[in-house]
Coordinates of C-alpha atoms in Angstrom, one line a residue:
M452 CA 0.1 0.0 -0.3
V453 CA 1.3 3.5 -1.4
F454 CA -0.2 6.3 0.7
V455 CA -0.5 9.9 -0.9
H456 CA 1.8 11.9 1.5
S457 CA 4.0 9.3 2.9
V458 CA 6.9 8.4 4.6
K459 CA 8.9 4.9 3.6
L460 CA 10.0 2.8 6.4
N461 CA 13.7 0.9 6.8
N462 CA 11.7 -2.2 6.5
G463 CA 9.9 -1.3 3.2
Y464 CA 6.5 -0.3 4.8
E465 CA 5.0 3.4 4.0
M466 CA 3.7 5.1 6.8
P467 CA 1.4 8.4 6.2
I468 CA 2.8 11.4 7.2
L469 CA -0.3 13.0 9.1
G470 CA -1.9 11.0 11.3
L471 CA -4.6 11.6 14.0
G472 CA -3.7 11.1 17.8
T473 CA -5.7 10.0 20.5
W474 CA -4.2 10.8 23.4
G475 CA -6.0 12.7 26.1
S476 CA -9.3 12.5 23.6
P477 CA -12.8 12.5 25.4
K478 CA -13.9 9.3 26.0
G479 CA -17.2 8.9 23.8
E480 CA -15.8 10.8 22.0
V481 CA -13.5 8.8 19.8
A482 CA -15.2 6.6 17.5
Q483 CA -17.2 9.1 15.9
A484 CA -13.8 11.2 15.9
V485 CA -11.9 8.1 13.9
K486 CA -14.8 8.2 11.6
D487 CA -14.9 11.8 11.0
A488 CA -10.8 11.4 10.3
I489 CA -11.3 9.1 7.6
D490 CA -14.1 10.5 5.9
I491 CA -11.9 13.4 5.6
G492 CA -9.0 11.8 4.1
Y493 CA -6.8 10.6 6.9
R494 CA -5.3 7.3 6.6
H495 CA -3.2 6.9 10.3
I496 CA -4.5 6.5 13.5
D497 CA -2.4 6.9 16.7
C498 CA -3.7 4.7 19.3
A499 CA -2.1 3.3 22.5
H500 CA -3.3 1.0 25.4
I501 CA -2.7 3.8 28.2
Y502 CA -5.2 6.2 26.3
E503 CA -8.3 3.4 27.3
N504 CA -10.1 4.3 24.2
E505 CA -8.9 1.7 22.1
H506 CA -12.2 0.1 21.8
E507 CA -13.6 3.3 20.3
V508 CA -10.7 3.5 18.3
G509 CA -11.5 0.1 16.7
E510 CA -15.6 1.1 16.8
G511 CA -14.3 3.8 13.9
V512 CA -12.1 1.7 12.2
E513 CA -15.2 -1.5 11.6
A514 CA -17.4 1.0 10.5
K515 CA -15.7 2.8 8.0
I516 CA -14.9 -0.4 6.7
K517 CA -18.2 -2.4 7.1
E518 CA -19.3 1.2 5.4
G519 CA -16.8 0.3 2.3
V520 CA -15.3 3.4 2.8
V521 CA -11.4 2.5 3.4
K522 CA -10.2 -1.3 3.5
R523 CA -8.1 -2.5 6.3
E524 CA -4.8 -2.0 4.4
D525 CA -5.8 1.4 3.3
L526 CA -4.9 2.6 7.2
F527 CA -1.8 2.4 9.1
I528 CA -2.9 2.0 12.8
T529 CA -0.4 2.7 15.5
S530 CA -0.5 1.6 19.3
K531 CA 1.6 1.5 21.8
L532 CA 3.2 -1.7 24.5
W533 CA 2.4 0.0 28.3
N534 CA 5.2 0.4 31.0
T535 CA 3.4 -2.6 33.2
F536 CA 3.8 -4.8 30.5
H537 CA 7.8 -4.5 29.9
R538 CA 8.1 -8.1 31.3
P539 CA 9.1 -10.5 28.1
D540 CA 6.0 -12.7 29.4
L541 CA 3.9 -10.0 29.2
V542 CA 4.4 -8.4 25.7
R543 CA 2.2 -10.8 23.5
S544 CA -0.8 -11.0 25.8
A545 CA -0.7 -6.8 25.8
C546 CA -0.3 -6.8 22.4
E547 CA -3.3 -9.0 21.9
K548 CA -5.6 -7.4 23.9
T549 CA -5.1 -4.3 21.9
L550 CA -5.5 -6.1 18.7
K551 CA -8.9 -7.4 20.5
N552 CA -9.8 -3.8 21.5
L553 CA -8.8 -2.5 18.0
K554 CA -10.9 -5.4 16.2
L555 CA -7.9 -6.4 13.9
N556 CA -5.6 -8.9 13.2
Y557 CA -2.7 -6.7 12.8
I558 CA -1.1 -3.3 13.7
D559 CA 0.6 -1.3 11.7
M560 CA 2.9 -0.3 14.2
Y561 CA 3.7 -1.0 17.5
L562 CA 6.0 0.6 19.8
I563 CA 7.6 0.6 23.3
H564 CA 5.5 3.5 24.9
W565 CA 8.0 4.1 27.4
P566 CA 12.1 3.1 28.2
M567 CA 10.5 3.1 32.0
G568 CA 9.1 -0.3 33.1
F569 CA 6.3 -0.3 36.2
K570 CA 5.8 -3.0 38.4
E571 CA 3.6 -5.5 36.9
D572 CA 0.5 -7.8 37.5
G573 CA -1.4 -4.6 39.0
E574 CA -2.4 -1.4 38.3
L575 CA -1.3 0.7 35.0
F576 CA 0.1 3.5 37.6
P577 CA 1.3 1.0 40.1
V578 CA 2.6 2.5 43.2
D579 CA 4.8 1.9 46.4
E580 CA 3.9 2.3 50.0
N581 CA 4.9 6.0 49.8
G582 CA 2.4 6.8 46.7
K583 CA 5.3 6.7 44.6
T584 CA 5.3 5.3 41.2
A585 CA 6.5 1.2 41.5
F586 CA 9.0 0.5 39.1
S587 CA 9.8 -2.5 37.4
S588 CA 13.7 -3.9 36.9
V589 CA 12.8 -5.3 33.3
D590 CA 15.5 -3.7 31.0
Y591 CA 13.6 -2.9 27.8
V592 CA 16.8 -4.6 25.5
D593 CA 14.9 -8.0 26.8
T594 CA 11.3 -6.0 25.9
W595 CA 12.5 -5.4 22.7
K596 CA 13.6 -9.3 22.1
E597 CA 10.1 -9.7 22.9
M598 CA 8.1 -7.4 20.1
E599 CA 10.6 -8.8 17.7
S600 CA 8.6 -11.7 18.0
L601 CA 5.4 -9.9 17.0
V602 CA 6.7 -9.4 13.7
K603 CA 8.1 -12.5 13.0
D604 CA 4.8 -14.2 13.9
G605 CA 2.4 -11.8 12.3
L606 CA 1.0 -9.9 15.3
V607 CA 2.3 -6.4 14.3
K608 CA 4.0 -5.2 10.9
S609 CA 6.7 -2.9 12.3
I610 CA 8.1 -1.8 15.9
G611 CA 9.4 1.1 17.2
L612 CA 10.3 3.2 20.2
S613 CA 9.1 5.9 21.9
N614 CA 10.4 8.6 24.2
F615 CA 13.5 6.9 24.0
N616 CA 16.9 9.1 24.0
K617 CA 20.0 8.5 21.6
R618 CA 21.8 6.4 24.8
Q619 CA 18.5 4.3 25.0
I620 CA 18.3 3.4 21.1
E621 CA 22.1 2.6 20.5
R622 CA 21.1 0.2 23.2
V623 CA 18.3 -1.2 21.5
L624 CA 20.4 -1.1 18.1
S625 CA 23.1 -3.2 19.8
I626 CA 21.1 -6.6 20.2
A627 CA 18.4 -5.7 17.5
T628 CA 17.8 -8.1 15.0
I629 CA 15.0 -6.4 14.1
I630 CA 16.3 -2.6 14.0
P631 CA 13.2 -0.4 14.9
T632 CA 11.2 1.4 12.7
N633 CA 9.9 4.7 14.3
N634 CA 10.8 7.0 17.7
Q635 CA 8.0 8.8 18.7
V636 CA 8.5 11.9 20.4
E637 CA 7.4 15.1 22.3
C638 CA 8.6 17.5 19.2
H639 CA 7.3 21.2 18.3
P640 CA 9.5 24.2 18.1
Y641 CA 9.9 24.6 21.1
L642 CA 11.5 21.2 21.9
T643 CA 12.5 20.9 17.9
Q644 CA 14.5 17.7 18.7
K645 CA 17.6 18.4 15.9
K646 CA 20.1 16.4 17.3
L647 CA 18.0 13.6 18.5
T648 CA 16.0 13.7 15.3
A649 CA 19.2 13.5 13.2
Y650 CA 21.0 10.7 15.1
C651 CA 17.8 8.9 14.1
K652 CA 17.8 9.8 10.4
S653 CA 21.7 8.5 11.1
K654 CA 20.2 5.0 11.7
N655 CA 17.4 5.5 9.3
I656 CA 14.7 5.5 12.0
V657 CA 11.6 7.9 10.9
V658 CA 10.5 10.4 14.2
T659 CA 6.5 10.9 14.7
A660 CA 6.1 14.0 16.3
Y661 CA 3.8 14.3 19.1
S662 CA 2.5 17.2 21.2
P663 CA 3.1 18.9 17.9
L664 CA 0.8 22.1 18.8
G665 CA 2.1 22.1 22.2
S666 CA 0.0 20.0 24.3
P667 CA -2.6 22.7 24.9
N668 CA -4.9 20.2 26.7
R669 CA -2.7 18.9 29.1
P670 CA -3.8 17.7 32.2
W671 CA -0.8 19.0 34.4
A672 CA -0.8 22.8 32.5
K673 CA -0.9 25.2 35.2
A674 CA -1.7 29.3 34.7
G675 CA 1.4 31.5 32.9
D676 CA 2.7 28.2 31.1
P677 CA 3.6 29.5 27.3
V678 CA 1.2 28.6 25.1
L679 CA 2.7 27.5 21.7
M680 CA -0.9 28.1 19.6
E681 CA -1.0 32.0 21.0
D682 CA 3.0 32.3 20.5
P683 CA 2.9 35.6 18.5
K684 CA 5.6 34.9 16.2
I685 CA 3.8 31.9 15.3
V686 CA 0.6 33.6 15.0
A687 CA 2.4 36.0 12.3
I688 CA 3.9 33.3 10.6
A689 CA 0.2 32.0 10.1
E690 CA -1.4 35.4 9.4
K691 CA 1.3 35.7 6.1
Y692 CA 0.2 32.2 4.9
S693 CA -3.5 32.9 6.0
K694 CA -3.1 29.5 7.9
T695 CA -4.0 28.8 11.3
T696 CA -1.0 28.8 13.8
A697 CA -2.0 24.8 14.3
Q698 CA -1.9 24.6 9.8
V699 CA 1.7 25.9 10.2
L700 CA 2.8 23.9 13.7
I701 CA 1.8 20.8 11.4
R702 CA 3.2 21.7 8.0
Y703 CA 6.6 23.0 9.9
Q704 CA 6.7 18.7 10.8
I705 CA 5.9 17.7 7.6
Q706 CA 8.5 19.9 5.9
R707 CA 11.4 18.5 8.2
G708 CA 10.3 14.7 7.4
N709 CA 8.8 13.8 10.2
I710 CA 5.5 12.1 10.7
V711 CA 3.1 14.4 12.7
I712 CA 0.0 13.1 14.3
P713 CA -2.0 16.1 16.2
K714 CA -5.2 15.3 18.1
S715 CA -8.2 16.8 17.9
V716 CA -12.3 15.4 18.4
N717 CA -13.7 18.1 16.8
K718 CA -14.4 17.6 12.6
N719 CA -13.5 20.9 11.8
R720 CA -10.5 20.8 13.0
I721 CA -9.8 17.7 12.1
A722 CA -10.1 18.3 9.0
S723 CA -8.5 21.8 9.2
N724 CA -5.7 19.8 10.7
F725 CA -5.1 18.1 7.2
D726 CA -5.3 20.9 5.2
V727 CA -1.7 21.6 4.9
F728 CA -0.7 19.5 1.5
G729 CA -1.4 22.6 -0.7
Y730 CA 1.7 25.2 0.5
E731 CA 5.1 25.2 2.0
L732 CA 7.1 27.6 4.3
S733 CA 9.8 29.5 3.3
D734 CA 13.4 27.9 4.2
A735 CA 13.6 31.2 6.1
D736 CA 10.0 30.7 8.0
M737 CA 11.6 27.4 8.9
Q738 CA 14.7 28.6 9.9
A739 CA 12.7 31.2 12.1
I740 CA 10.9 28.7 13.6
D741 CA 13.7 26.4 14.6
G742 CA 14.7 29.2 16.7
F743 CA 12.6 28.9 19.2
D744 CA 13.6 25.9 20.2
C745 CA 13.9 26.6 24.2
N746 CA 14.1 23.2 25.0
G747 CA 10.3 23.4 26.6
R748 CA 9.7 19.8 27.2
F749 CA 6.1 19.9 28.1
V750 CA 5.8 16.3 29.0
A751 CA 8.8 15.7 31.3
L752 CA 7.3 13.2 33.8
T753 CA 9.6 14.6 36.4
H754 CA 7.9 13.0 39.3
L755 CA 9.4 9.9 37.8
H756 CA 13.3 11.1 38.0
G757 CA 15.3 8.2 39.9
H758 CA 13.5 5.5 37.5
P759 CA 17.2 3.7 36.3
H760 CA 15.9 4.5 32.8
H761 CA 14.0 7.8 32.9
P762 CA 14.9 9.0 29.4
F763 CA 15.1 13.2 29.9
E764 CA 16.9 12.8 33.3
N765 CA 20.7 12.3 32.4
D766 CA 21.4 12.8 29.0
E767 CA 21.9 15.6 26.4
Y768 CA 19.4 13.8 24.0

């Protein structure tokens, strides 16, 4: 399947460069958002077990396949292995649960959601006696070996990483028989990820940019936090092209060659976010946007500092 606007992965598969994100989408609104997105032209849906809405994504996908709007092979579905399932004996059953929720017999892309494992066999956010997150001692390189078996057995077409830093990717590459195809990371003008992106490209790993609009609905946002979509410099560039700030932020990632997964459940915004292929940002504007970088991470997970595999604590990128 060759998608209209896509990136070729290192295993030969094509991944649509623009997808619908589903993190934090309100329960009860996801199935309709997926149906709207498919009608609008999206062919890539980004999901994860921890979002607790994969069954709704499955409803939306199933409805559009039954209507004949798309075939299964027309769609690219990404999901992610949650932190409590890193232990090798849990990986397959976690993937099978996602397949059941999505009503699919294979996933196009399956990522290790974070390099950090959490305590298994309980809650999705396990806590110790002090009320702190309970960590697992499992090493993600052992998890990766089990991810490879999902490909070999046909449950998954492509496997990759999410929120892994350079050193962590190198450790996976050192033991991998299947090279990661993708690293999904927070990426926007305040956190351009230039060094990590360059490293991934040197290893033929495609980058997916999450929170490309600055994660305005993140639950931990505080009054006074910068709002990327209201940044006067971004607003000025958007006005110059008669586009929305969201369209400029999405286009910025596309021109960098990054896959991008803006989230919305609003049909008009879903359509607007897809309307980014008919124009180009100038080189000067791309460079200007690059210059907004301030290592401004919105999803920092500082409460998990101390985990031996925390990706943002001790490494430059």
